[in-house]
Amino acid sequence: MLFNSYPFIVLFLPATLLGFFLLAKGAHRLAAAWLAAASIFFYGWWNPAYVLLLLASIGLNYVFGVRLARLHAAGRDEHAGRLLAMAVVANLLLLCYYKYAGFFLTNLGILAGTPLDLAVIALPLGISFFTFTQIAFLVDARRGKAKEYSLIHYCLFVTYFPHLIAGPILHHGEMMPQFGNNSTYRVKWRNLAVGLTLFLIGLYKKTVLADGIAEFVGPTFNAAAAGSAPTLLDAWCAALAYTFQIYFDFSGYSDMAIGLSRLFGIVLPLNFDSPYKATSIVDFWRRWHITLSRFLRDYLYFSLGGNRKGTARRYLNLFLTMLLGGFWHGAGWTFICWGALHGIYLMFNHGWGSLCRALRFEPKSLPGWTAFARLITFIAVVVAWVFFRAANVDAALVMLKGMAGMNGLLSPECLLTYWSAFGNWLIDQGADFPESNCFDGDAIKFTWIWVLIVVCWTFPNTQEILATYRPALVSPGYRNIMPGQSALNWMWNPTLGWLTVIAGLGIYAVLSISEFSEFIYFRF
């Protein structure tokens, strides 16, 4: 079931919300059990067969977690360490079987010169997310940070439908106190207003902006996969179109997830914070999929040694962390290349920072540095997204050659009318205006890309617009998202004016729902 579908909006959400608060009047545990059961139903809508897999994973990890917490409390750290290793391996084996077995066997067959076939295995939705959520729980239980013994609350922690399919990746300590808080189970009109506003803004981002720009992406990337070489403008427009498609797709999902959860009085952690405003790759990963970055840092980068074993080892750890982060996104060489590229970016970013500190040079003091750093970071991210979207590495390289101008600098025919007399002069000089894979006779698509660039770089995000109502959990030390006093005029409040704006966006977003348009991160 998709957030951006009529069955979810018209049937599932109202029934779940009503049932939760009605049951909460009698027993909070019963309301929590109802929400967990509704979440399992939500998951099973896609494929009921995998509900058993999800429940088996929850049951096994709950037993492991309770045992780890008790071993820690008893001071039996050696036994706890062995049990943790066994539990993590069990989770990773499950993930590897469903997500990576085909990839490994295919490539092993290529190396051996003998095809190794494996029956096609449907990837369970959200397996990466509920696996990582539970690994984090196990590690926290081993460290004595997770002491929840309620099976109902643990089941709700894992299956909670606003985050189950595509995140955010939750920490046990963030959610369990909320599930046990009596105020969570009382209807609060402020929560309903904030939650509905976030949900409708997110729905607009998905159905209007992300789905609207998506049609510009496929033709050029598909042509590159088929061996056609896109020219400079075609390649850049397709790459930028995908850059904004995945931005508004994931931003929309993140807003909808936080908004849906807020309807139930539960606040999810911030997972998306205007990443294209980043002025470095380090800053980008503080803003894009924030909870995944946190997981990779806390449970992988630090486990590899972090920056505690010298400069060379630190850079290697950065690279390996991003390489594995790329592989987490998908079993394919394109995702590995994407992760490796971001690993290289981070190495250069940290190296540049170290050089500036050694020379006592402060680049931010230079006029225009922030705009320049933002532009360079954005271009680097766009280049990496080409690997993320391309059908294979060869297709990605064809796209990058086009973006570098190696496939020609020709302009699409549909733009000829905008050149007027100058265009006719170019034709007289022998210039060629071919058909375009990206524009398909519609130059308005070119304008769409520029509009979305302006939106991403200049508009406040939803967390800033609703900042006075604290819509999401923010980690300690994170940037202050509260805007200055001058911004109070445009910040959201439950007024008639804002009601009109949000209702208009919501109606347009609902009417724009296509037959089937899953979120990009559902595939991971």
Short mmCIF file of C-alpha atoms in Angstrom, two decimals:
data_model
loop_
_atom_site.label_atom_id
_atom_site.label_comp_id
_atom_site.label_asym_id
_atom_site.label_seq_id
_atom_site.Cartn_x
_atom_site.Cartn_y
_atom_site.Cartn_z
CA MET A 1 0.00 0.00 0.00
CA LEU A 2 1.36 3.40 -0.96
CA PHE A 3 0.96 6.65 0.96
CA ASN A 4 0.05 8.25 -2.37
CA SER A 5 -2.88 5.95 -3.12
CA TYR A 6 -6.64 6.31 -2.67
CA PRO A 7 -7.05 3.11 -0.58
CA PHE A 8 -4.51 4.44 1.91
CA ILE A 9 -5.88 7.98 2.10
CA VAL A 10 -9.58 7.16 2.04
CA LEU A 11 -9.74 3.85 3.94
CA PHE A 12 -6.62 2.71 5.78
CA LEU A 13 -5.50 5.97 7.41
CA PRO A 14 -8.90 7.11 8.75
CA ALA A 15 -9.77 3.63 10.05
CA THR A 16 -6.39 3.19 11.74
CA LEU A 17 -6.44 6.64 13.30
CA LEU A 18 -10.01 6.31 14.56
CA GLY A 19 -9.42 2.82 15.95
CA PHE A 20 -6.24 3.91 17.72
CA PHE A 21 -7.80 6.78 19.66
CA LEU A 22 -11.02 4.93 20.42
CA LEU A 23 -9.11 1.97 21.88
CA ALA A 24 -6.74 4.32 23.72
CA LYS A 25 -9.67 5.50 25.85
CA GLY A 26 -9.86 2.03 27.39
CA ALA A 27 -6.32 0.61 27.34
CA HIS A 28 -3.12 2.07 25.95
CA ARG A 29 -1.56 -1.35 25.33
CA LEU A 30 -4.61 -2.34 23.30
CA ALA A 31 -4.25 0.82 21.21
CA ALA A 32 -0.57 0.07 20.67
CA ALA A 33 -1.45 -3.49 19.65
CA TRP A 34 -4.05 -2.12 17.21
CA LEU A 35 -1.47 0.17 15.63
CA ALA A 36 1.03 -2.68 15.34
CA ALA A 37 -1.62 -4.93 13.76
CA ALA A 38 -2.61 -2.17 11.33
CA SER A 39 1.06 -1.71 10.43
CA ILE A 40 1.43 -5.43 9.72
CA PHE A 41 -1.70 -5.28 7.54
CA PHE A 42 -0.19 -2.26 5.75
CA TYR A 43 2.96 -4.29 5.06
CA GLY A 44 1.03 -7.39 4.01
CA TRP A 45 -0.99 -5.42 1.44
CA TRP A 46 2.05 -5.69 -0.86
CA ASN A 47 2.69 -9.41 -0.40
CA PRO A 48 1.01 -11.34 2.44
CA ALA A 49 3.57 -14.14 2.17
CA TYR A 50 6.31 -11.91 3.55
CA VAL A 51 4.36 -11.04 6.69
CA LEU A 52 5.60 -14.30 8.19
CA LEU A 53 9.17 -13.31 7.35
CA LEU A 54 8.70 -9.94 9.07
CA LEU A 55 7.13 -11.52 12.17
CA ALA A 56 9.85 -14.18 12.37
CA SER A 57 12.50 -11.46 12.20
CA ILE A 58 10.75 -9.48 14.94
CA GLY A 59 10.35 -12.52 17.21
CA LEU A 60 13.95 -13.67 16.81
CA ASN A 61 15.44 -10.22 17.38
CA TYR A 62 13.18 -9.57 20.36
CA VAL A 63 14.47 -12.74 22.03
CA PHE A 64 18.07 -11.80 21.17
CA GLY A 65 17.56 -8.24 22.47
CA VAL A 66 16.04 -9.27 25.80
CA ARG A 67 18.85 -11.78 26.35
CA LEU A 68 21.54 -9.22 25.45
CA ALA A 69 20.08 -6.66 27.86
CA ARG A 70 20.04 -9.22 30.69
CA LEU A 71 23.60 -10.35 29.98
CA HIS A 72 24.76 -6.74 30.07
CA ALA A 73 22.92 -6.13 33.35
CA ALA A 74 24.59 -9.25 34.81
CA GLY A 75 28.04 -8.07 33.68
CA ARG A 76 28.53 -11.06 31.37
CA ASP A 77 30.06 -9.01 28.56
CA GLU A 78 31.93 -11.88 26.93
CA HIS A 79 28.76 -13.93 26.48
CA ALA A 80 26.89 -10.82 25.32
CA GLY A 81 29.54 -10.12 22.69
CA ARG A 82 29.26 -13.63 21.22
CA LEU A 83 25.47 -13.49 21.22
CA LEU A 84 25.50 -10.07 19.54
CA ALA A 85 27.80 -11.34 16.82
CA MET A 86 25.54 -14.33 16.20
CA ALA A 87 22.40 -12.13 16.11
CA VAL A 88 23.92 -9.59 13.70
CA VAL A 89 25.16 -12.37 11.41
CA ALA A 90 21.68 -13.93 11.39
CA ASN A 91 20.16 -10.61 10.33
CA LEU A 92 22.77 -10.01 7.65
CA LEU A 93 22.40 -13.53 6.25
CA LEU A 94 18.66 -12.96 5.85
CA LEU A 95 19.30 -9.64 4.14
CA CYS A 96 22.02 -11.08 1.91
CA TYR A 97 19.86 -14.00 0.79
CA TYR A 98 16.97 -11.87 -0.36
CA LYS A 99 18.88 -8.85 -1.61
CA TYR A 100 22.35 -9.97 -2.70
CA ALA A 101 22.36 -13.71 -3.46
CA GLY A 102 21.46 -13.20 -7.11
CA PHE A 103 24.10 -10.49 -7.54
CA PHE A 104 26.89 -12.60 -6.05
CA LEU A 105 25.97 -15.74 -7.98
CA THR A 106 25.69 -13.85 -11.27
CA ASN A 107 29.12 -12.29 -10.87
CA LEU A 108 30.64 -15.54 -9.61
CA GLY A 109 29.29 -17.23 -12.71
CA ILE A 110 30.88 -14.56 -14.90
CA LEU A 111 34.25 -15.08 -13.23
CA ALA A 112 33.96 -18.87 -13.50
CA GLY A 113 32.73 -18.75 -17.08
CA THR A 114 29.70 -20.83 -16.11
CA PRO A 115 26.27 -19.26 -15.61
CA LEU A 116 24.96 -19.82 -12.10
CA ASP A 117 21.20 -19.50 -12.10
CA LEU A 118 19.08 -18.73 -9.09
CA ALA A 119 15.33 -18.58 -9.06
CA VAL A 120 14.13 -14.99 -9.03
CA ILE A 121 13.52 -13.91 -5.44
CA ALA A 122 11.11 -11.05 -4.81
CA LEU A 123 12.79 -8.49 -2.56
CA PRO A 124 10.67 -8.02 0.58
CA LEU A 125 9.67 -4.38 0.90
CA GLY A 126 11.65 -2.48 3.48
CA ILE A 127 13.92 -5.39 4.40
CA SER A 128 16.97 -3.11 4.54
CA PHE A 129 15.16 -0.69 6.84
CA PHE A 130 13.68 -3.17 9.33
CA THR A 131 16.95 -5.13 9.36
CA PHE A 132 19.07 -2.06 10.14
CA THR A 133 16.53 -0.86 12.71
CA GLN A 134 16.80 -4.16 14.55
CA ILE A 135 20.59 -4.37 14.29
CA ALA A 136 20.75 -0.94 15.94
CA PHE A 137 18.41 -2.25 18.66
CA LEU A 138 20.63 -5.28 19.27
CA VAL A 139 23.78 -3.16 19.55
CA ASP A 140 22.01 -0.78 21.93
CA ALA A 141 20.79 -3.75 24.01
CA ARG A 142 24.37 -5.03 24.19
CA ARG A 143 25.48 -1.58 25.41
CA GLY A 144 22.69 -1.40 28.00
CA LYS A 145 20.84 1.40 26.17
CA ALA A 146 17.77 -0.68 25.23
CA LYS A 147 15.80 -2.21 28.09
CA GLU A 148 12.32 -2.60 26.65
CA TYR A 149 10.73 -5.96 27.43
CA SER A 150 7.24 -5.26 26.05
CA LEU A 151 6.72 -7.42 22.97
CA ILE A 152 3.82 -5.22 21.81
CA HIS A 153 5.93 -2.06 21.97
CA TYR A 154 8.87 -3.76 20.28
CA CYS A 155 6.63 -5.06 17.50
CA LEU A 156 5.24 -1.55 17.04
CA PHE A 157 8.77 -0.11 17.07
CA VAL A 158 9.75 -2.30 14.10
CA THR A 159 6.51 -2.38 12.11
CA TYR A 160 5.25 1.18 12.69
CA PHE A 161 3.86 1.87 9.23
CA PRO A 162 5.00 5.52 8.75
CA HIS A 163 8.64 4.37 8.75
CA LEU A 164 8.48 0.65 7.92
CA ILE A 165 9.04 0.72 4.15
CA ALA A 166 11.54 3.52 3.57
CA GLY A 167 12.64 4.89 6.92
CA PRO A 168 13.63 6.84 8.83
CA ILE A 169 15.81 4.26 10.58
CA LEU A 170 14.73 4.49 14.20
CA HIS A 171 16.61 4.22 17.45
CA HIS A 172 15.00 2.28 20.27
CA GLY A 173 15.62 5.12 22.71
CA GLU A 174 13.79 7.63 20.53
CA MET A 175 10.57 5.68 20.17
CA MET A 176 9.94 3.54 23.26
CA PRO A 177 9.47 6.49 25.65
CA GLN A 178 6.84 7.86 23.26
CA PHE A 179 5.00 4.53 23.04
CA GLY A 180 4.90 4.45 26.83
CA ASN A 181 3.86 8.09 27.29
CA ASN A 182 0.22 8.52 28.32
CA SER A 183 -0.07 11.81 26.41
CA THR A 184 0.59 9.98 23.14
CA TYR A 185 -2.78 8.27 23.42
CA ARG A 186 -4.82 11.46 23.75
CA VAL A 187 -6.22 13.34 20.78
CA LYS A 188 -4.46 16.68 20.32
CA TRP A 189 -5.78 18.99 17.65
CA ARG A 190 -2.37 20.60 17.26
CA ASN A 191 -0.85 17.22 16.33
CA LEU A 192 -3.65 16.59 13.83
CA ALA A 193 -3.17 20.00 12.23
CA VAL A 194 0.63 19.72 12.03
CA GLY A 195 0.50 16.12 10.84
CA LEU A 196 -2.07 16.75 8.13
CA THR A 197 -0.16 19.81 6.90
CA LEU A 198 3.07 17.83 6.62
CA PHE A 199 1.32 14.93 4.91
CA LEU A 200 -0.35 17.12 2.28
CA ILE A 201 2.84 19.06 1.53
CA GLY A 202 4.68 15.76 1.14
CA LEU A 203 1.92 14.38 -1.09
CA TYR A 204 2.20 17.48 -3.30
CA LYS A 205 5.96 17.01 -3.59
CA LYS A 206 5.46 13.40 -4.65
CA THR A 207 2.47 13.50 -7.00
CA VAL A 208 3.05 16.91 -8.59
CA LEU A 209 6.78 17.67 -8.46
CA ALA A 210 8.53 14.27 -8.37
CA ASP A 211 6.08 12.42 -10.62
CA GLY A 212 5.80 15.48 -12.85
CA ILE A 213 9.53 15.64 -13.60
CA ALA A 214 9.91 11.82 -13.77
CA GLU A 215 8.69 11.63 -17.37
CA PHE A 216 11.72 13.66 -18.48
CA VAL A 217 14.14 11.08 -17.05
CA GLY A 218 13.39 7.73 -18.67
CA PRO A 219 13.76 8.46 -22.42
CA THR A 220 17.36 9.63 -22.25
CA PHE A 221 18.56 7.09 -19.68
CA ASN A 222 16.81 4.30 -21.60
CA ALA A 223 18.39 5.49 -24.85
CA ALA A 224 21.82 5.47 -23.19
CA ALA A 225 21.21 1.89 -21.99
CA ALA A 226 20.28 0.93 -25.56
CA GLY A 227 23.56 2.35 -26.90
CA SER A 228 22.40 5.79 -28.06
CA ALA A 229 24.76 8.63 -27.18
CA PRO A 230 22.92 11.68 -25.74
CA THR A 231 24.25 15.12 -26.59
CA LEU A 232 25.29 17.69 -23.98
CA LEU A 233 21.91 19.31 -23.35
CA ASP A 234 19.97 16.03 -23.43
CA ALA A 235 22.35 14.36 -20.99
CA TRP A 236 22.39 17.26 -18.52
CA CYS A 237 18.64 17.75 -18.62
CA ALA A 238 17.98 14.06 -17.97
CA ALA A 239 20.54 13.98 -15.15
CA LEU A 240 19.10 17.13 -13.57
CA ALA A 241 15.55 15.83 -14.00
CA TYR A 242 16.45 12.68 -12.07
CA THR A 243 18.29 14.78 -9.49
CA PHE A 244 15.05 16.63 -8.76
CA GLN A 245 12.85 13.55 -9.12
CA ILE A 246 14.68 11.68 -6.37
CA TYR A 247 14.92 14.87 -4.28
CA PHE A 248 11.19 15.59 -4.22
CA ASP A 249 10.31 11.89 -4.11
CA PHE A 250 12.34 11.31 -0.94
CA SER A 251 11.56 14.73 0.52
CA GLY A 252 7.86 14.07 -0.07
CA TYR A 253 8.07 10.63 1.52
CA SER A 254 9.95 12.01 4.53
CA ASP A 255 7.37 14.76 5.08
CA MET A 256 4.51 12.28 4.71
CA ALA A 257 6.11 9.82 7.14
CA ILE A 258 6.68 12.49 9.79
CA GLY A 259 3.20 13.92 9.21
CA LEU A 260 1.47 10.55 9.46
CA SER A 261 3.29 9.75 12.66
CA ARG A 262 2.44 13.14 14.14
CA LEU A 263 -1.27 12.38 13.61
CA PHE A 264 -0.79 9.60 16.19
CA GLY A 265 1.09 11.91 18.54
CA ILE A 266 4.45 10.26 17.81
CA VAL A 267 7.41 12.35 16.59
CA LEU A 268 9.85 10.73 14.16
CA PRO A 269 13.48 11.85 13.73
CA LEU A 270 14.38 14.34 11.03
CA ASN A 271 15.52 12.52 7.89
CA PHE A 272 15.72 15.19 5.18
CA ASP A 273 16.91 18.78 5.43
CA SER A 274 17.38 20.62 2.10
CA PRO A 275 20.46 18.61 1.04
CA TYR A 276 20.94 20.55 -2.21
CA LYS A 277 21.70 23.62 -0.10
CA ALA A 278 24.78 21.78 1.21
CA THR A 279 28.11 23.52 0.75
CA SER A 280 30.18 20.33 0.99
CA ILE A 281 29.70 16.58 0.68
CA VAL A 282 30.05 16.28 4.45
CA ASP A 283 27.22 18.78 4.76
CA PHE A 284 25.21 16.89 2.12
CA TRP A 285 25.31 13.68 4.16
CA ARG A 286 24.22 15.59 7.25
CA ARG A 287 21.10 16.57 5.31
CA TRP A 288 20.30 13.60 3.01
CA HIS A 289 18.81 10.48 4.62
CA ILE A 290 20.02 11.71 7.98
CA THR A 291 19.15 8.55 9.92
CA LEU A 292 21.01 6.32 7.46
CA SER A 293 24.06 8.58 7.76
CA ARG A 294 23.75 8.31 11.54
CA PHE A 295 23.53 4.52 11.36
CA LEU A 296 26.55 4.23 9.05
CA ARG A 297 28.55 6.55 11.32
CA ASP A 298 27.60 4.98 14.65
CA TYR A 299 27.53 1.30 13.73
CA LEU A 300 29.95 1.01 10.81
CA TYR A 301 32.42 3.91 10.62
CA PHE A 302 33.11 3.92 14.36
CA SER A 303 33.29 0.10 14.40
CA LEU A 304 35.95 0.25 11.68
CA GLY A 305 38.00 2.55 13.88
CA GLY A 306 36.69 5.95 12.80
CA ASN A 307 39.48 8.52 13.02
CA ARG A 308 41.22 6.86 15.97
CA LYS A 309 43.83 4.94 13.97
CA GLY A 310 45.60 7.61 11.96
CA THR A 311 44.85 9.73 8.92
CA ALA A 312 45.29 7.02 6.28
CA ARG A 313 43.03 4.61 8.14
CA ARG A 314 40.47 7.37 8.65
CA TYR A 315 40.23 7.98 4.91
CA LEU A 316 40.01 4.26 4.23
CA ASN A 317 37.21 3.96 6.79
CA LEU A 318 35.33 6.82 5.13
CA PHE A 319 35.65 5.14 1.75
CA LEU A 320 34.60 1.70 3.02
CA THR A 321 31.64 3.15 4.90
CA MET A 322 30.28 4.88 1.80
CA LEU A 323 31.07 1.87 -0.40
CA LEU A 324 28.97 -0.34 1.86
CA GLY A 325 26.36 2.41 2.08
CA GLY A 326 26.08 2.32 -1.70
CA PHE A 327 25.78 -1.47 -1.67
CA TRP A 328 23.04 -1.16 0.96
CA HIS A 329 20.97 0.75 -1.59
CA GLY A 330 21.00 -2.04 -4.14
CA ALA A 331 22.71 -5.20 -5.40
CA GLY A 332 24.36 -3.76 -8.48
CA TRP A 333 27.62 -2.29 -9.69
CA THR A 334 25.97 1.07 -10.30
CA PHE A 335 25.17 1.40 -6.58
CA ILE A 336 28.70 0.32 -5.68
CA CYS A 337 30.10 2.98 -8.04
CA TRP A 338 27.75 5.56 -6.52
CA GLY A 339 28.90 4.69 -3.00
CA ALA A 340 32.57 4.62 -4.02
CA LEU A 341 32.23 8.01 -5.68
CA HIS A 342 30.76 9.51 -2.52
CA GLY A 343 33.52 7.86 -0.52
CA ILE A 344 36.10 9.58 -2.73
CA TYR A 345 34.20 12.85 -2.40
CA LEU A 346 34.33 12.59 1.40
CA MET A 347 38.04 11.81 1.35
CA PHE A 348 38.74 14.93 -0.72
CA ASN A 349 36.38 16.98 1.45
CA HIS A 350 38.16 16.01 4.67
CA GLY A 351 41.54 16.41 3.00
CA TRP A 352 40.63 19.92 1.88
CA GLY A 353 39.48 20.77 5.39
CA SER A 354 42.76 19.51 6.87
CA LEU A 355 44.78 21.53 4.33
CA CYS A 356 42.82 24.70 5.10
CA ARG A 357 43.39 24.23 8.83
CA ALA A 358 47.11 23.60 8.30
CA LEU A 359 47.43 26.78 6.22
CA ARG A 360 45.11 28.73 8.55
CA PHE A 361 43.00 29.56 5.52
CA GLU A 362 39.31 30.28 5.95
CA PRO A 363 37.62 29.94 2.52
CA LYS A 364 34.24 31.06 3.90
CA SER A 365 35.69 34.54 4.30
CA LEU A 366 36.05 34.89 0.53
CA PRO A 367 33.25 36.78 -1.28
CA GLY A 368 30.87 34.39 -3.03
CA TRP A 369 32.46 31.29 -1.51
CA THR A 370 29.21 29.86 -0.16
CA ALA A 371 27.49 30.06 -3.57
CA PHE A 372 30.54 28.54 -5.27
CA ALA A 373 30.80 25.70 -2.73
CA ARG A 374 27.09 24.97 -3.07
CA LEU A 375 27.36 24.83 -6.87
CA ILE A 376 30.40 22.52 -6.84
CA THR A 377 28.75 20.22 -4.30
CA PHE A 378 25.55 20.14 -6.33
CA ILE A 379 27.39 19.23 -9.56
CA ALA A 380 29.28 16.45 -7.75
CA VAL A 381 25.98 15.05 -6.43
CA VAL A 382 24.38 15.21 -9.90
CA VAL A 383 27.28 13.27 -11.42
CA ALA A 384 26.96 10.58 -8.75
CA TRP A 385 23.18 10.33 -9.29
CA VAL A 386 23.86 9.24 -12.89
CA PHE A 387 25.26 5.93 -11.58
CA PHE A 388 22.35 5.63 -9.14
CA ARG A 389 19.79 5.88 -11.96
CA ALA A 390 21.53 4.22 -14.91
CA ALA A 391 20.61 0.67 -15.92
CA ASN A 392 24.27 -0.39 -15.81
CA VAL A 393 27.76 1.07 -15.57
CA ASP A 394 28.15 1.29 -19.36
CA ALA A 395 24.95 3.35 -19.64
CA ALA A 396 26.18 5.63 -16.84
CA LEU A 397 29.47 6.21 -18.66
CA VAL A 398 27.60 7.02 -21.87
CA MET A 399 25.55 9.59 -19.94
CA LEU A 400 28.65 11.11 -18.36
CA LYS A 401 30.33 11.38 -21.77
CA GLY A 402 27.28 13.23 -23.00
CA MET A 403 27.41 15.56 -19.99
CA ALA A 404 31.08 16.24 -20.76
CA GLY A 405 30.17 17.21 -24.34
CA MET A 406 31.94 14.21 -25.85
CA ASN A 407 28.78 13.17 -27.76
CA GLY A 408 28.24 16.57 -29.36
CA LEU A 409 26.95 19.98 -28.32
CA LEU A 410 23.82 20.00 -30.48
CA SER A 411 20.60 21.68 -29.39
CA PRO A 412 17.21 19.93 -29.64
CA GLU A 413 14.90 20.86 -32.52
CA CYS A 414 12.10 21.95 -30.17
CA LEU A 415 14.30 24.81 -28.89
CA LEU A 416 14.83 26.19 -32.40
CA THR A 417 11.84 28.53 -32.15
CA TYR A 418 13.42 30.20 -29.11
CA TRP A 419 16.53 31.06 -31.15
CA SER A 420 14.48 33.12 -33.68
CA ALA A 421 16.68 34.79 -36.32
CA PHE A 422 19.82 33.60 -34.59
CA GLY A 423 18.62 30.02 -34.97
CA ASN A 424 18.06 30.50 -38.69
CA TRP A 425 21.53 31.96 -38.99
CA LEU A 426 22.96 28.91 -37.21
CA ILE A 427 21.17 26.62 -39.66
CA ASP A 428 22.66 28.61 -42.56
CA GLN A 429 26.08 28.05 -41.04
CA GLY A 430 25.47 24.28 -40.96
CA ALA A 431 24.30 23.85 -37.36
CA ASP A 432 22.09 20.84 -36.68
CA PHE A 433 18.99 20.78 -34.44
CA PRO A 434 18.15 17.06 -34.00
CA GLU A 435 15.23 15.36 -32.29
CA SER A 436 15.63 15.05 -28.55
CA ASN A 437 15.13 12.06 -26.26
CA CYS A 438 14.64 14.28 -23.24
CA PHE A 439 12.47 17.12 -24.52
CA ASP A 440 10.27 15.15 -26.91
CA GLY A 441 9.18 18.33 -28.63
CA ASP A 442 8.36 20.14 -25.39
CA ALA A 443 10.74 22.93 -24.43
CA ILE A 444 8.69 23.70 -21.31
CA LYS A 445 10.52 20.80 -19.63
CA PHE A 446 13.67 22.91 -19.79
CA THR A 447 11.87 25.64 -17.81
CA TRP A 448 10.66 23.08 -15.24
CA ILE A 449 14.24 22.18 -14.37
CA TRP A 450 15.17 25.80 -13.69
CA VAL A 451 12.06 26.29 -11.56
CA LEU A 452 12.96 23.29 -9.40
CA ILE A 453 16.54 24.53 -9.02
CA VAL A 454 15.17 27.81 -7.63
CA VAL A 455 12.80 25.92 -5.29
CA CYS A 456 15.58 23.69 -3.91
CA TRP A 457 18.09 26.51 -3.41
CA THR A 458 15.91 29.35 -2.15
CA PHE A 459 12.67 28.04 -0.60
CA PRO A 460 12.46 27.10 3.11
CA ASN A 461 11.80 23.44 3.78
CA THR A 462 8.85 22.07 5.73
CA GLN A 463 10.86 21.75 8.95
CA GLU A 464 11.66 25.46 8.77
CA ILE A 465 8.10 26.46 7.85
CA LEU A 466 6.66 24.53 10.83
CA ALA A 467 9.67 25.04 13.11
CA THR A 468 7.68 26.59 15.98
CA TYR A 469 5.76 23.29 16.28
CA ARG A 470 8.86 21.05 16.34
CA PRO A 471 7.62 18.59 13.69
CA ALA A 472 10.58 16.20 13.96
CA LEU A 473 13.17 14.99 16.45
CA VAL A 474 16.53 16.67 15.92
CA SER A 475 19.77 15.13 17.18
CA PRO A 476 21.80 17.10 19.73
CA GLY A 477 24.32 19.35 18.06
CA TYR A 478 22.36 19.53 14.81
CA ARG A 479 21.98 22.89 13.13
CA ASN A 480 19.33 25.22 14.50
CA ILE A 481 16.37 25.05 12.13
CA MET A 482 14.51 27.84 13.93
CA PRO A 483 14.49 30.81 11.53
CA GLY A 484 15.06 34.38 12.64
CA GLN A 485 12.47 36.85 13.83
CA SER A 486 12.02 38.26 10.30
CA ALA A 487 10.72 34.90 9.09
CA LEU A 488 7.77 34.76 11.45
CA ASN A 489 5.42 36.23 8.84
CA TRP A 490 5.68 33.23 6.53
CA MET A 491 5.92 30.48 9.15
CA TRP A 492 2.99 28.08 9.40
CA ASN A 493 0.25 28.60 11.93
CA PRO A 494 -3.25 27.10 12.11
CA THR A 495 -4.87 30.13 10.47
CA LEU A 496 -7.50 30.49 7.77
CA GLY A 497 -4.91 31.69 5.28
CA TRP A 498 -2.65 28.67 5.77
CA LEU A 499 -5.69 26.37 5.76
CA THR A 500 -6.62 27.71 2.33
CA VAL A 501 -3.09 27.24 0.97
CA ILE A 502 -2.63 23.72 2.34
CA ALA A 503 -6.13 22.66 1.29
CA GLY A 504 -5.42 23.88 -2.24
CA LEU A 505 -2.11 22.02 -2.39
CA GLY A 506 -3.73 18.91 -0.94
CA ILE A 507 -6.65 18.85 -3.37
CA TYR A 508 -4.32 19.32 -6.34
CA ALA A 509 -1.98 16.63 -5.00
CA VAL A 510 -4.81 14.11 -4.49
CA LEU A 511 -6.19 14.77 -7.96
CA SER A 512 -2.69 14.28 -9.38
CA ILE A 513 -2.30 10.76 -7.97
CA SER A 514 -1.35 8.45 -10.83
CA GLU A 515 -2.40 4.83 -11.17
CA PHE A 516 0.78 3.48 -9.56
CA SER A 517 3.84 5.48 -8.56
CA GLU A 518 5.92 3.94 -5.83
CA PHE A 519 8.55 5.89 -3.93
CA ILE A 520 12.09 5.38 -5.22
CA TYR A 521 13.34 4.26 -1.80
CA PHE A 522 10.74 1.49 -1.66
CA ARG A 523 13.14 -0.51 -3.85
CA PHE A 524 15.84 -0.55 -1.20
#
